[in-house]
PDB file of C-alpha atoms in Angstrom:
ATOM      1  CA  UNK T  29      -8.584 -18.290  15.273  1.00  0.00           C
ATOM      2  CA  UNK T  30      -5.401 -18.520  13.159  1.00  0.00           C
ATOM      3  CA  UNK T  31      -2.797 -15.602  13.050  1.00  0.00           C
ATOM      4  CA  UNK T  32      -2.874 -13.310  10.873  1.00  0.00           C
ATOM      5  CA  UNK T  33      -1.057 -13.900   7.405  1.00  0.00           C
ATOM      6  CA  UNK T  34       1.651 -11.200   8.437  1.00  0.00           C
ATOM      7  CA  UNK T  35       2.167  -9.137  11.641  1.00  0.00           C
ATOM      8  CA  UNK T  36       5.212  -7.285  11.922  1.00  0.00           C
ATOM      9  CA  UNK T  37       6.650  -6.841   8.235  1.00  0.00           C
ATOM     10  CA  UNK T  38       8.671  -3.681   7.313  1.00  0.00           C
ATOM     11  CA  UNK T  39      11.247  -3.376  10.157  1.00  0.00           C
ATOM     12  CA  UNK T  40      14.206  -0.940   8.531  1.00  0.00           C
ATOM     13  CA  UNK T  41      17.376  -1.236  10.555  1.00  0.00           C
ATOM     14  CA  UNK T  42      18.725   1.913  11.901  1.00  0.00           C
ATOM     15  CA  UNK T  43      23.011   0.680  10.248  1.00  0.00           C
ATOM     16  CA  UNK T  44      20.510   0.849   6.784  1.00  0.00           C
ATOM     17  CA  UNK T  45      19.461   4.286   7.140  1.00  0.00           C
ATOM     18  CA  UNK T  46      22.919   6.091   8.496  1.00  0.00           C
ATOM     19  CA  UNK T  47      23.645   4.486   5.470  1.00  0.00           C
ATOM     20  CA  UNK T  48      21.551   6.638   3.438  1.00  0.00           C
ATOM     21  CA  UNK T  49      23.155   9.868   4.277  1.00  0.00           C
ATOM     22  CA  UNK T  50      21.305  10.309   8.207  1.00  0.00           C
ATOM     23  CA  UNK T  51      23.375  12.127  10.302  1.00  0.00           C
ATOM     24  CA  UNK T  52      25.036   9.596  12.030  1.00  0.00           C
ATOM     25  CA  UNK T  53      29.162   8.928  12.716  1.00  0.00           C
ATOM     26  CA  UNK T  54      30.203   5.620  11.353  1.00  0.00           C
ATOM     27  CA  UNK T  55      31.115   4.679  15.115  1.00  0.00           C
ATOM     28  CA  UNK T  56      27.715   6.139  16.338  1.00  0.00           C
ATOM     29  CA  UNK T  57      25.856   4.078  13.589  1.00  0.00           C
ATOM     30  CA  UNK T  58      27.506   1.079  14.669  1.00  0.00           C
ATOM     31  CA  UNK T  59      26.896   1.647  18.149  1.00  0.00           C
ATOM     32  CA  UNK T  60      23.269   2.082  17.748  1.00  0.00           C
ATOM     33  CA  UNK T  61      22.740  -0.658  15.408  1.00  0.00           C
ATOM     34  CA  UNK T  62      24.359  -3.103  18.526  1.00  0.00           C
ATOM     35  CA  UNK T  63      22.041  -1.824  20.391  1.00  0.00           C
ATOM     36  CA  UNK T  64      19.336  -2.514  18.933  1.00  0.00           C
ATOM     37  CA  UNK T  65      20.528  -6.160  17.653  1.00  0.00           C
ATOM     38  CA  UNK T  66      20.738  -7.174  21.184  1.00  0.00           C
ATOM     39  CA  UNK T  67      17.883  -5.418  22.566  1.00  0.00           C
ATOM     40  CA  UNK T  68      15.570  -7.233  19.773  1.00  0.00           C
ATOM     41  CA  UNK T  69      17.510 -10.394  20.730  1.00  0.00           C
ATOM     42  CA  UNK T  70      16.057 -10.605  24.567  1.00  0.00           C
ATOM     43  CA  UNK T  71      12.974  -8.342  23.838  1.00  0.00           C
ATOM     44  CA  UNK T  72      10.748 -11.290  24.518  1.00  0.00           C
ATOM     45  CA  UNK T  73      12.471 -12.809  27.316  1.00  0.00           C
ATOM     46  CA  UNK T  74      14.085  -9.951  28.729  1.00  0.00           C
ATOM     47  CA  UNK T  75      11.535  -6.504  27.991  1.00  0.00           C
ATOM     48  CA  UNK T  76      12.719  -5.015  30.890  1.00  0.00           C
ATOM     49  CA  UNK T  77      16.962  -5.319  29.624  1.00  0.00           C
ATOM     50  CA  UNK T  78      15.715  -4.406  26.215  1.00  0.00           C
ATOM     51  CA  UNK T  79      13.764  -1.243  27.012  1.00  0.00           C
ATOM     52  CA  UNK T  80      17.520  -0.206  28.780  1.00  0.00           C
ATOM     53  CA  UNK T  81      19.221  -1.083  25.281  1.00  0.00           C
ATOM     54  CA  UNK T  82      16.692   0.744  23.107  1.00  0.00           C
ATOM     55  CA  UNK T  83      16.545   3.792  25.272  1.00  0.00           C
ATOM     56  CA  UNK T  84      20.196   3.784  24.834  1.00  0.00           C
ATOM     57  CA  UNK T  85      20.213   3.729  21.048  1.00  0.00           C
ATOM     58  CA  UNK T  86      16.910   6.231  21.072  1.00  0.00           C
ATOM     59  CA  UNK T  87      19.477   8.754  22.869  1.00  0.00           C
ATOM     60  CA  UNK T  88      22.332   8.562  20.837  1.00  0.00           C
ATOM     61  CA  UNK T  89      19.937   8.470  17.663  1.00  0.00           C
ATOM     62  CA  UNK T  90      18.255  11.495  19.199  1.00  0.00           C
ATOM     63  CA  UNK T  91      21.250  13.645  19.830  1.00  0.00           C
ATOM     64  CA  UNK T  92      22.213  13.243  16.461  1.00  0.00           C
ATOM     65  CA  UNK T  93      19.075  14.137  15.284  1.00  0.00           C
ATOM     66  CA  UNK T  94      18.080  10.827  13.074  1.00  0.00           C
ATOM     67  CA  UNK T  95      14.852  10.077  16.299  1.00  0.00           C
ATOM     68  CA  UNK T  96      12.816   9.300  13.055  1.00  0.00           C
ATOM     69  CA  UNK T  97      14.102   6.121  12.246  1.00  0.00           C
ATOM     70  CA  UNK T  98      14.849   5.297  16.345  1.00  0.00           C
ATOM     71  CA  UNK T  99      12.015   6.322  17.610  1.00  0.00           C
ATOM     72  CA  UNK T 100      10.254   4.238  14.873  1.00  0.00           C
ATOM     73  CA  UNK T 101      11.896   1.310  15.757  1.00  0.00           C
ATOM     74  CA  UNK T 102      11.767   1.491  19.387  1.00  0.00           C
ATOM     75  CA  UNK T 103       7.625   1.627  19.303  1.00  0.00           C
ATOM     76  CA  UNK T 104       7.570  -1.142  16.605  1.00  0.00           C
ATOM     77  CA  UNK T 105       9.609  -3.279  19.220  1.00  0.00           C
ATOM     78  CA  UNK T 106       7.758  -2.147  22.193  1.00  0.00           C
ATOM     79  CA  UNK T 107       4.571  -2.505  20.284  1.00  0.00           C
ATOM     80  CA  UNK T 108       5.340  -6.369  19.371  1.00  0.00           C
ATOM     81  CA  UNK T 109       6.202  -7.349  22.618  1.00  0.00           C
ATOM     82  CA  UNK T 110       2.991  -6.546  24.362  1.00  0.00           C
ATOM     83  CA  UNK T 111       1.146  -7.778  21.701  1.00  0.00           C
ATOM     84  CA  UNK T 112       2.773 -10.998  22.055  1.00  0.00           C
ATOM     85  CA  UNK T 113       1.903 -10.579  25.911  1.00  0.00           C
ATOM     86  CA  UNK T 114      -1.651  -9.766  24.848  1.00  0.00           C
ATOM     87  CA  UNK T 115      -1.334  -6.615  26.464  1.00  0.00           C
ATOM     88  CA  UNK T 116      -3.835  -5.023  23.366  1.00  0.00           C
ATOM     89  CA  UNK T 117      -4.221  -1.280  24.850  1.00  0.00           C
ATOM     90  CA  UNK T 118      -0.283  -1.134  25.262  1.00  0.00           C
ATOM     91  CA  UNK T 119       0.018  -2.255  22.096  1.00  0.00           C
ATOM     92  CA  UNK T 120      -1.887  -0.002  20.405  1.00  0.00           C
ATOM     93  CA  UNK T 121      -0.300   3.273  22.288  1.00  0.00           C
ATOM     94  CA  UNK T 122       3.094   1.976  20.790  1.00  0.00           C
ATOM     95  CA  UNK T 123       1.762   1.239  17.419  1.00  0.00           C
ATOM     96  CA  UNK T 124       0.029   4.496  17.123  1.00  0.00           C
ATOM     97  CA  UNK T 125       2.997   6.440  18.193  1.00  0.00           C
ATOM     98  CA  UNK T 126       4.483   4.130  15.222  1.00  0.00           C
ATOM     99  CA  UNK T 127       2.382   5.724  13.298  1.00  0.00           C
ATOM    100  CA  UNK T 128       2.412   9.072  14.091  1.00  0.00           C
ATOM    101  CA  UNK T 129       6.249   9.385  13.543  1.00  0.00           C
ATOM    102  CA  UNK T 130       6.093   7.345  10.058  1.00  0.00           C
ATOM    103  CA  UNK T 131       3.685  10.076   9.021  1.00  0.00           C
ATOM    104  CA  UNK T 132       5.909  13.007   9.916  1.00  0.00           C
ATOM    105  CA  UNK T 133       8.578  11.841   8.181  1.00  0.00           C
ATOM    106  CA  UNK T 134       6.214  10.327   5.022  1.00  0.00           C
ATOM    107  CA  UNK T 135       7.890   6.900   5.042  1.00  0.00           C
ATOM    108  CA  UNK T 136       5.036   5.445   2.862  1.00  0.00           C
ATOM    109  CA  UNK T 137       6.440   1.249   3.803  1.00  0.00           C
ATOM    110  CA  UNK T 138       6.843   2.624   7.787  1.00  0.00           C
ATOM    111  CA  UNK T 139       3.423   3.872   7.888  1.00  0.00           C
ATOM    112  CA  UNK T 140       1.810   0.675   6.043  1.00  0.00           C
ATOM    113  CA  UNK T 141       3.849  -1.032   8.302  1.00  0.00           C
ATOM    114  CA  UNK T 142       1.899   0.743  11.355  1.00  0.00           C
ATOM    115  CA  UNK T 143      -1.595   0.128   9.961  1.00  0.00           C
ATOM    116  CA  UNK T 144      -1.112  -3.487   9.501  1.00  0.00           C
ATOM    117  CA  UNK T 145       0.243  -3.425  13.154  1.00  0.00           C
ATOM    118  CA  UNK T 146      -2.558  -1.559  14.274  1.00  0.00           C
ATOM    119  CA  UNK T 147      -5.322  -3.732  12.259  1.00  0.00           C
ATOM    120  CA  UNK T 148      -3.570  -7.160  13.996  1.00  0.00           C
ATOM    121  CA  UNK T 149      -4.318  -5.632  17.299  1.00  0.00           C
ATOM    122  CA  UNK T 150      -8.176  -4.692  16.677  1.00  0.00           C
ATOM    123  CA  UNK T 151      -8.863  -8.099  15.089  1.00  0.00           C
ATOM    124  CA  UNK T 152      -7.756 -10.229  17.918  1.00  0.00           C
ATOM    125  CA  UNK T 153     -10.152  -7.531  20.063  1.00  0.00           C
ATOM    126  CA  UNK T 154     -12.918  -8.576  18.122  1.00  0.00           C
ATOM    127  CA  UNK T 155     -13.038  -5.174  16.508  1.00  0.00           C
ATOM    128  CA  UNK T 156     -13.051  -6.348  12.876  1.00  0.00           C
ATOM    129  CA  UNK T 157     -15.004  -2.943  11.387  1.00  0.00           C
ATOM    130  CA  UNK T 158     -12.126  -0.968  12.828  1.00  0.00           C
ATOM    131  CA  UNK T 159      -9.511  -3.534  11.673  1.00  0.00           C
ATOM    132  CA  UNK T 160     -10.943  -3.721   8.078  1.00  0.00           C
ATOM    133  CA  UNK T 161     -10.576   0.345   7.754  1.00  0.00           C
ATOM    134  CA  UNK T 162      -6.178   0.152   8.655  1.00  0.00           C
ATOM    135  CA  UNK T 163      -6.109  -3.024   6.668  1.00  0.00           C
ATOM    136  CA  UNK T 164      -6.973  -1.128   4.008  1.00  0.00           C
ATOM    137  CA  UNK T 165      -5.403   1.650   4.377  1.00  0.00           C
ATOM    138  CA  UNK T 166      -2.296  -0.521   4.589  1.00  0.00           C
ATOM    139  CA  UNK T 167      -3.164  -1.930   1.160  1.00  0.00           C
ATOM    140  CA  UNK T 168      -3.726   1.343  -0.636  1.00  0.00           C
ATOM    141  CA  UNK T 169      -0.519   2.278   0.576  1.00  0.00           C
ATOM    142  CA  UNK T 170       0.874  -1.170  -1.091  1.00  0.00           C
ATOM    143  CA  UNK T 171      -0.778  -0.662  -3.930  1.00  0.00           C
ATOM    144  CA  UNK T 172       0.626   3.024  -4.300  1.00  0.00           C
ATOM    145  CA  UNK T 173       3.989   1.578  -4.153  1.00  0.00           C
ATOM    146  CA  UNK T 174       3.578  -0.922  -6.040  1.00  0.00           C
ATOM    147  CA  UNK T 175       4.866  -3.431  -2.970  1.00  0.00           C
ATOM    148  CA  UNK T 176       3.535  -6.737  -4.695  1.00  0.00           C
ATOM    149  CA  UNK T 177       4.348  -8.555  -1.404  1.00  0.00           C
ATOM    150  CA  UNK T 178       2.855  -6.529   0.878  1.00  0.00           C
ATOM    151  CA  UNK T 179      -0.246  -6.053  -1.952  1.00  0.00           C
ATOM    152  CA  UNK T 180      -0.928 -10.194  -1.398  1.00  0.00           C
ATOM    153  CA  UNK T 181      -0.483 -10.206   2.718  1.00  0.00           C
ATOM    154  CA  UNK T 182      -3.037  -7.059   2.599  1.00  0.00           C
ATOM    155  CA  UNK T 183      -5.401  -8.671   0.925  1.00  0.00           C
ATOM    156  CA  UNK T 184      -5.055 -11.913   2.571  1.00  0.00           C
ATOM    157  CA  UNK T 185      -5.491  -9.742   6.152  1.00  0.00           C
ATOM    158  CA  UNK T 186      -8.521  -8.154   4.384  1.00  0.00           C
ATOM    159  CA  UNK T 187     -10.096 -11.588   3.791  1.00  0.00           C
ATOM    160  CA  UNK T 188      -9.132 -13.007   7.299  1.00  0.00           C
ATOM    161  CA  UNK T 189     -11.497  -9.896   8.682  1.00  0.00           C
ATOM    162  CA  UNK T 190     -14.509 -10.390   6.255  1.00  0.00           C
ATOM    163  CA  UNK T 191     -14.171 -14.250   7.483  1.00  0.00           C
ATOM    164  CA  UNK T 192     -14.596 -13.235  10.876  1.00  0.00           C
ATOM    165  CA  UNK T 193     -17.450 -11.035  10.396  1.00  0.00           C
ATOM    166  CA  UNK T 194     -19.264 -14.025   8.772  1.00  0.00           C
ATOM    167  CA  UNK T 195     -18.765 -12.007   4.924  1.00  0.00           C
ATOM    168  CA  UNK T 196     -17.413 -15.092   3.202  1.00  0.00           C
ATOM    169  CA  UNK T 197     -18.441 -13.758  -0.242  1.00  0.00           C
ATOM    170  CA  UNK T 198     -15.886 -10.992   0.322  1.00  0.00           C
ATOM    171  CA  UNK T 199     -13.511 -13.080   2.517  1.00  0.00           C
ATOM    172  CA  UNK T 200     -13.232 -15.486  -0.661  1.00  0.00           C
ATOM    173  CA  UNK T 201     -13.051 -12.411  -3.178  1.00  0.00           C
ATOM    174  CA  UNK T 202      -9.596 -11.044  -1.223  1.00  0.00           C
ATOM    175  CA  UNK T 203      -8.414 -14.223  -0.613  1.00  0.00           C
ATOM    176  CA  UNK T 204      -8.329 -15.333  -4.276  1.00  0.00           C
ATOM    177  CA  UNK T 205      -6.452 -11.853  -4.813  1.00  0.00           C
ATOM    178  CA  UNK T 206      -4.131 -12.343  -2.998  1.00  0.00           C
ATOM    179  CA  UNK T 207      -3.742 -16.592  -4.007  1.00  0.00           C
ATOM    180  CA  UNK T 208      -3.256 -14.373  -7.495  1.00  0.00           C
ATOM    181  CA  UNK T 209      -0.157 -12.394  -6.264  1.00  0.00           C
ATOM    182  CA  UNK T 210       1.248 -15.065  -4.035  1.00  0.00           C
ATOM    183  CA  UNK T 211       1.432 -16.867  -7.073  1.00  0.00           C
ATOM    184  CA  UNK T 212       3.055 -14.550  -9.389  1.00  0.00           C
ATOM    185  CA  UNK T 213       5.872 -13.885  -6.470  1.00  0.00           C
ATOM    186  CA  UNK T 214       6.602 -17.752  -6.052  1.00  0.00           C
ATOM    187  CA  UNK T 215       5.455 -17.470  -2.235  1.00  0.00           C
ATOM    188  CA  UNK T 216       4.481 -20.810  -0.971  1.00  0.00           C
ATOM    189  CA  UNK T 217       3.913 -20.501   2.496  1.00  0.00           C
ATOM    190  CA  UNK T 218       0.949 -17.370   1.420  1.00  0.00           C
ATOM    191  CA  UNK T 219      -0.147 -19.994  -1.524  1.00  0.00           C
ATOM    192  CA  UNK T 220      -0.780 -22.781   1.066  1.00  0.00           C
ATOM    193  CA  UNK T 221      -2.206 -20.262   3.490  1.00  0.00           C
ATOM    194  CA  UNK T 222      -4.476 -18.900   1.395  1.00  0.00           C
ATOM    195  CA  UNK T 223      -5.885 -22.196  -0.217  1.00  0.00           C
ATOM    196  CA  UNK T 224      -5.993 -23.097   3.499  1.00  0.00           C
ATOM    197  CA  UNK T 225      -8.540 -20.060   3.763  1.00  0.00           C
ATOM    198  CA  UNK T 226     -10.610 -20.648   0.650  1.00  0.00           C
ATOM    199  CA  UNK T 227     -11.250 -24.015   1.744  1.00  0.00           C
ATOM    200  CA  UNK T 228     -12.276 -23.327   4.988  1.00  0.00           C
ATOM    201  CA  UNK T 229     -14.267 -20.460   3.650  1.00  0.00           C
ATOM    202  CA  UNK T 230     -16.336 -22.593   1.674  1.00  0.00           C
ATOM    203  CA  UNK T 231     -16.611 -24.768   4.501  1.00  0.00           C
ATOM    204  CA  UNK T 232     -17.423 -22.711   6.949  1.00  0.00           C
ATOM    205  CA  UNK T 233     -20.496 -20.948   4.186  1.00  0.00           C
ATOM    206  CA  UNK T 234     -21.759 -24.187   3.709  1.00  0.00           C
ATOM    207  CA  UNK T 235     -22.116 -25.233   7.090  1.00  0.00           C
TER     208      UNK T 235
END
């Protein structure tokens, strides 16, 4: 089964948000922003060292009150590497936490972000009705913010599912959509993949 179009797509660095007025001492911002650079750095190799970092830039982010964006991050992370572990139930504790937080603070990209996440993880269960449903909400949420890029990889997810359940009518309907959009943004590597699709849509029907 081929990956998904896109997994992990809206990470917002914490040095981007003390930026934008958070609460956060130059010094501090820069601190936690290190930490977090390395941590992601060794996250695959080294979860264990990378935990230590993140922790470490969750607490200073924490005492000065910014744990939205932190604590975001840190599940994202967390959430990626047992997925890439194919540890699926840990993944989707740290993806829902993902979510939870990007809903308290209404970061419409963050929480778009944690239904795609979440929709990866029930597709490679085999839980394609469940993935279909944060797919897309994850495109609604696209669409509402008029995020043309993420619009084409939701659809593209969308179409992936449908494939999977054997709905090729549908698969081929998203798929085209988001060949459309692709297009119109000058994004090859979706173009290719979604011709890729369509073709073995057709195939696969036929057959």
């Amino acid at each position: 089964l081929m990956k998904k179009v896109i997994l992990f797509f809206l990470f917002i660095p914490l040095i981007v948000a003390a930026q934008k007025g958070v609460n956060l001492s130059f010094r501090d911002s820069l601190e936690v922003f290190d930490l977090y650079s390395k941590g992601a750095k060794i996250l695959n190799k080294q979860p264990d060292s990378a935990k230590i970092l993140f922790k470490k830039a969750l607490a200073i982010a924490d005492k000065n009150k910014t744990v939205s964006f932190a604590a975001i991050n840190t599940n994202l992370f967390f959430g990626i590497n047992a997925y890439n572990r194919s540890s699926y139930e840990e993944a989707l504790n740290y993806f829902e936490k993902e979510k939870s937080l990007a809903i308290t603070f209404n970061k419409p990209e963050l929480i778009a972000q944690s239904y795609n996440n979440l929709a990866n993880v029930y597709i490679d269960l085999g839980k394609q009705d469940i993935s279909l449903k944060y797919y897309q909400q994850c495109l609604n949420l696209m669409e509402s913010i008029g995020n043309k890029k993420g619009m084409a990889s939701s659809n593209s997810n969308i179409g992936f599912a449908y494939k999977d359940l054997g709905k090729y009518d549908e698969a081929i309907k998203y798929f085209f959509t988001s060949l459309r959009i692709s297009d119109e943004l000058n994004d090859r590597n979706l173009v290719a993949a979604n011709y890729l699709q369509l073709l073995g849509g057709h195939m696969t029907k036929i057959g």
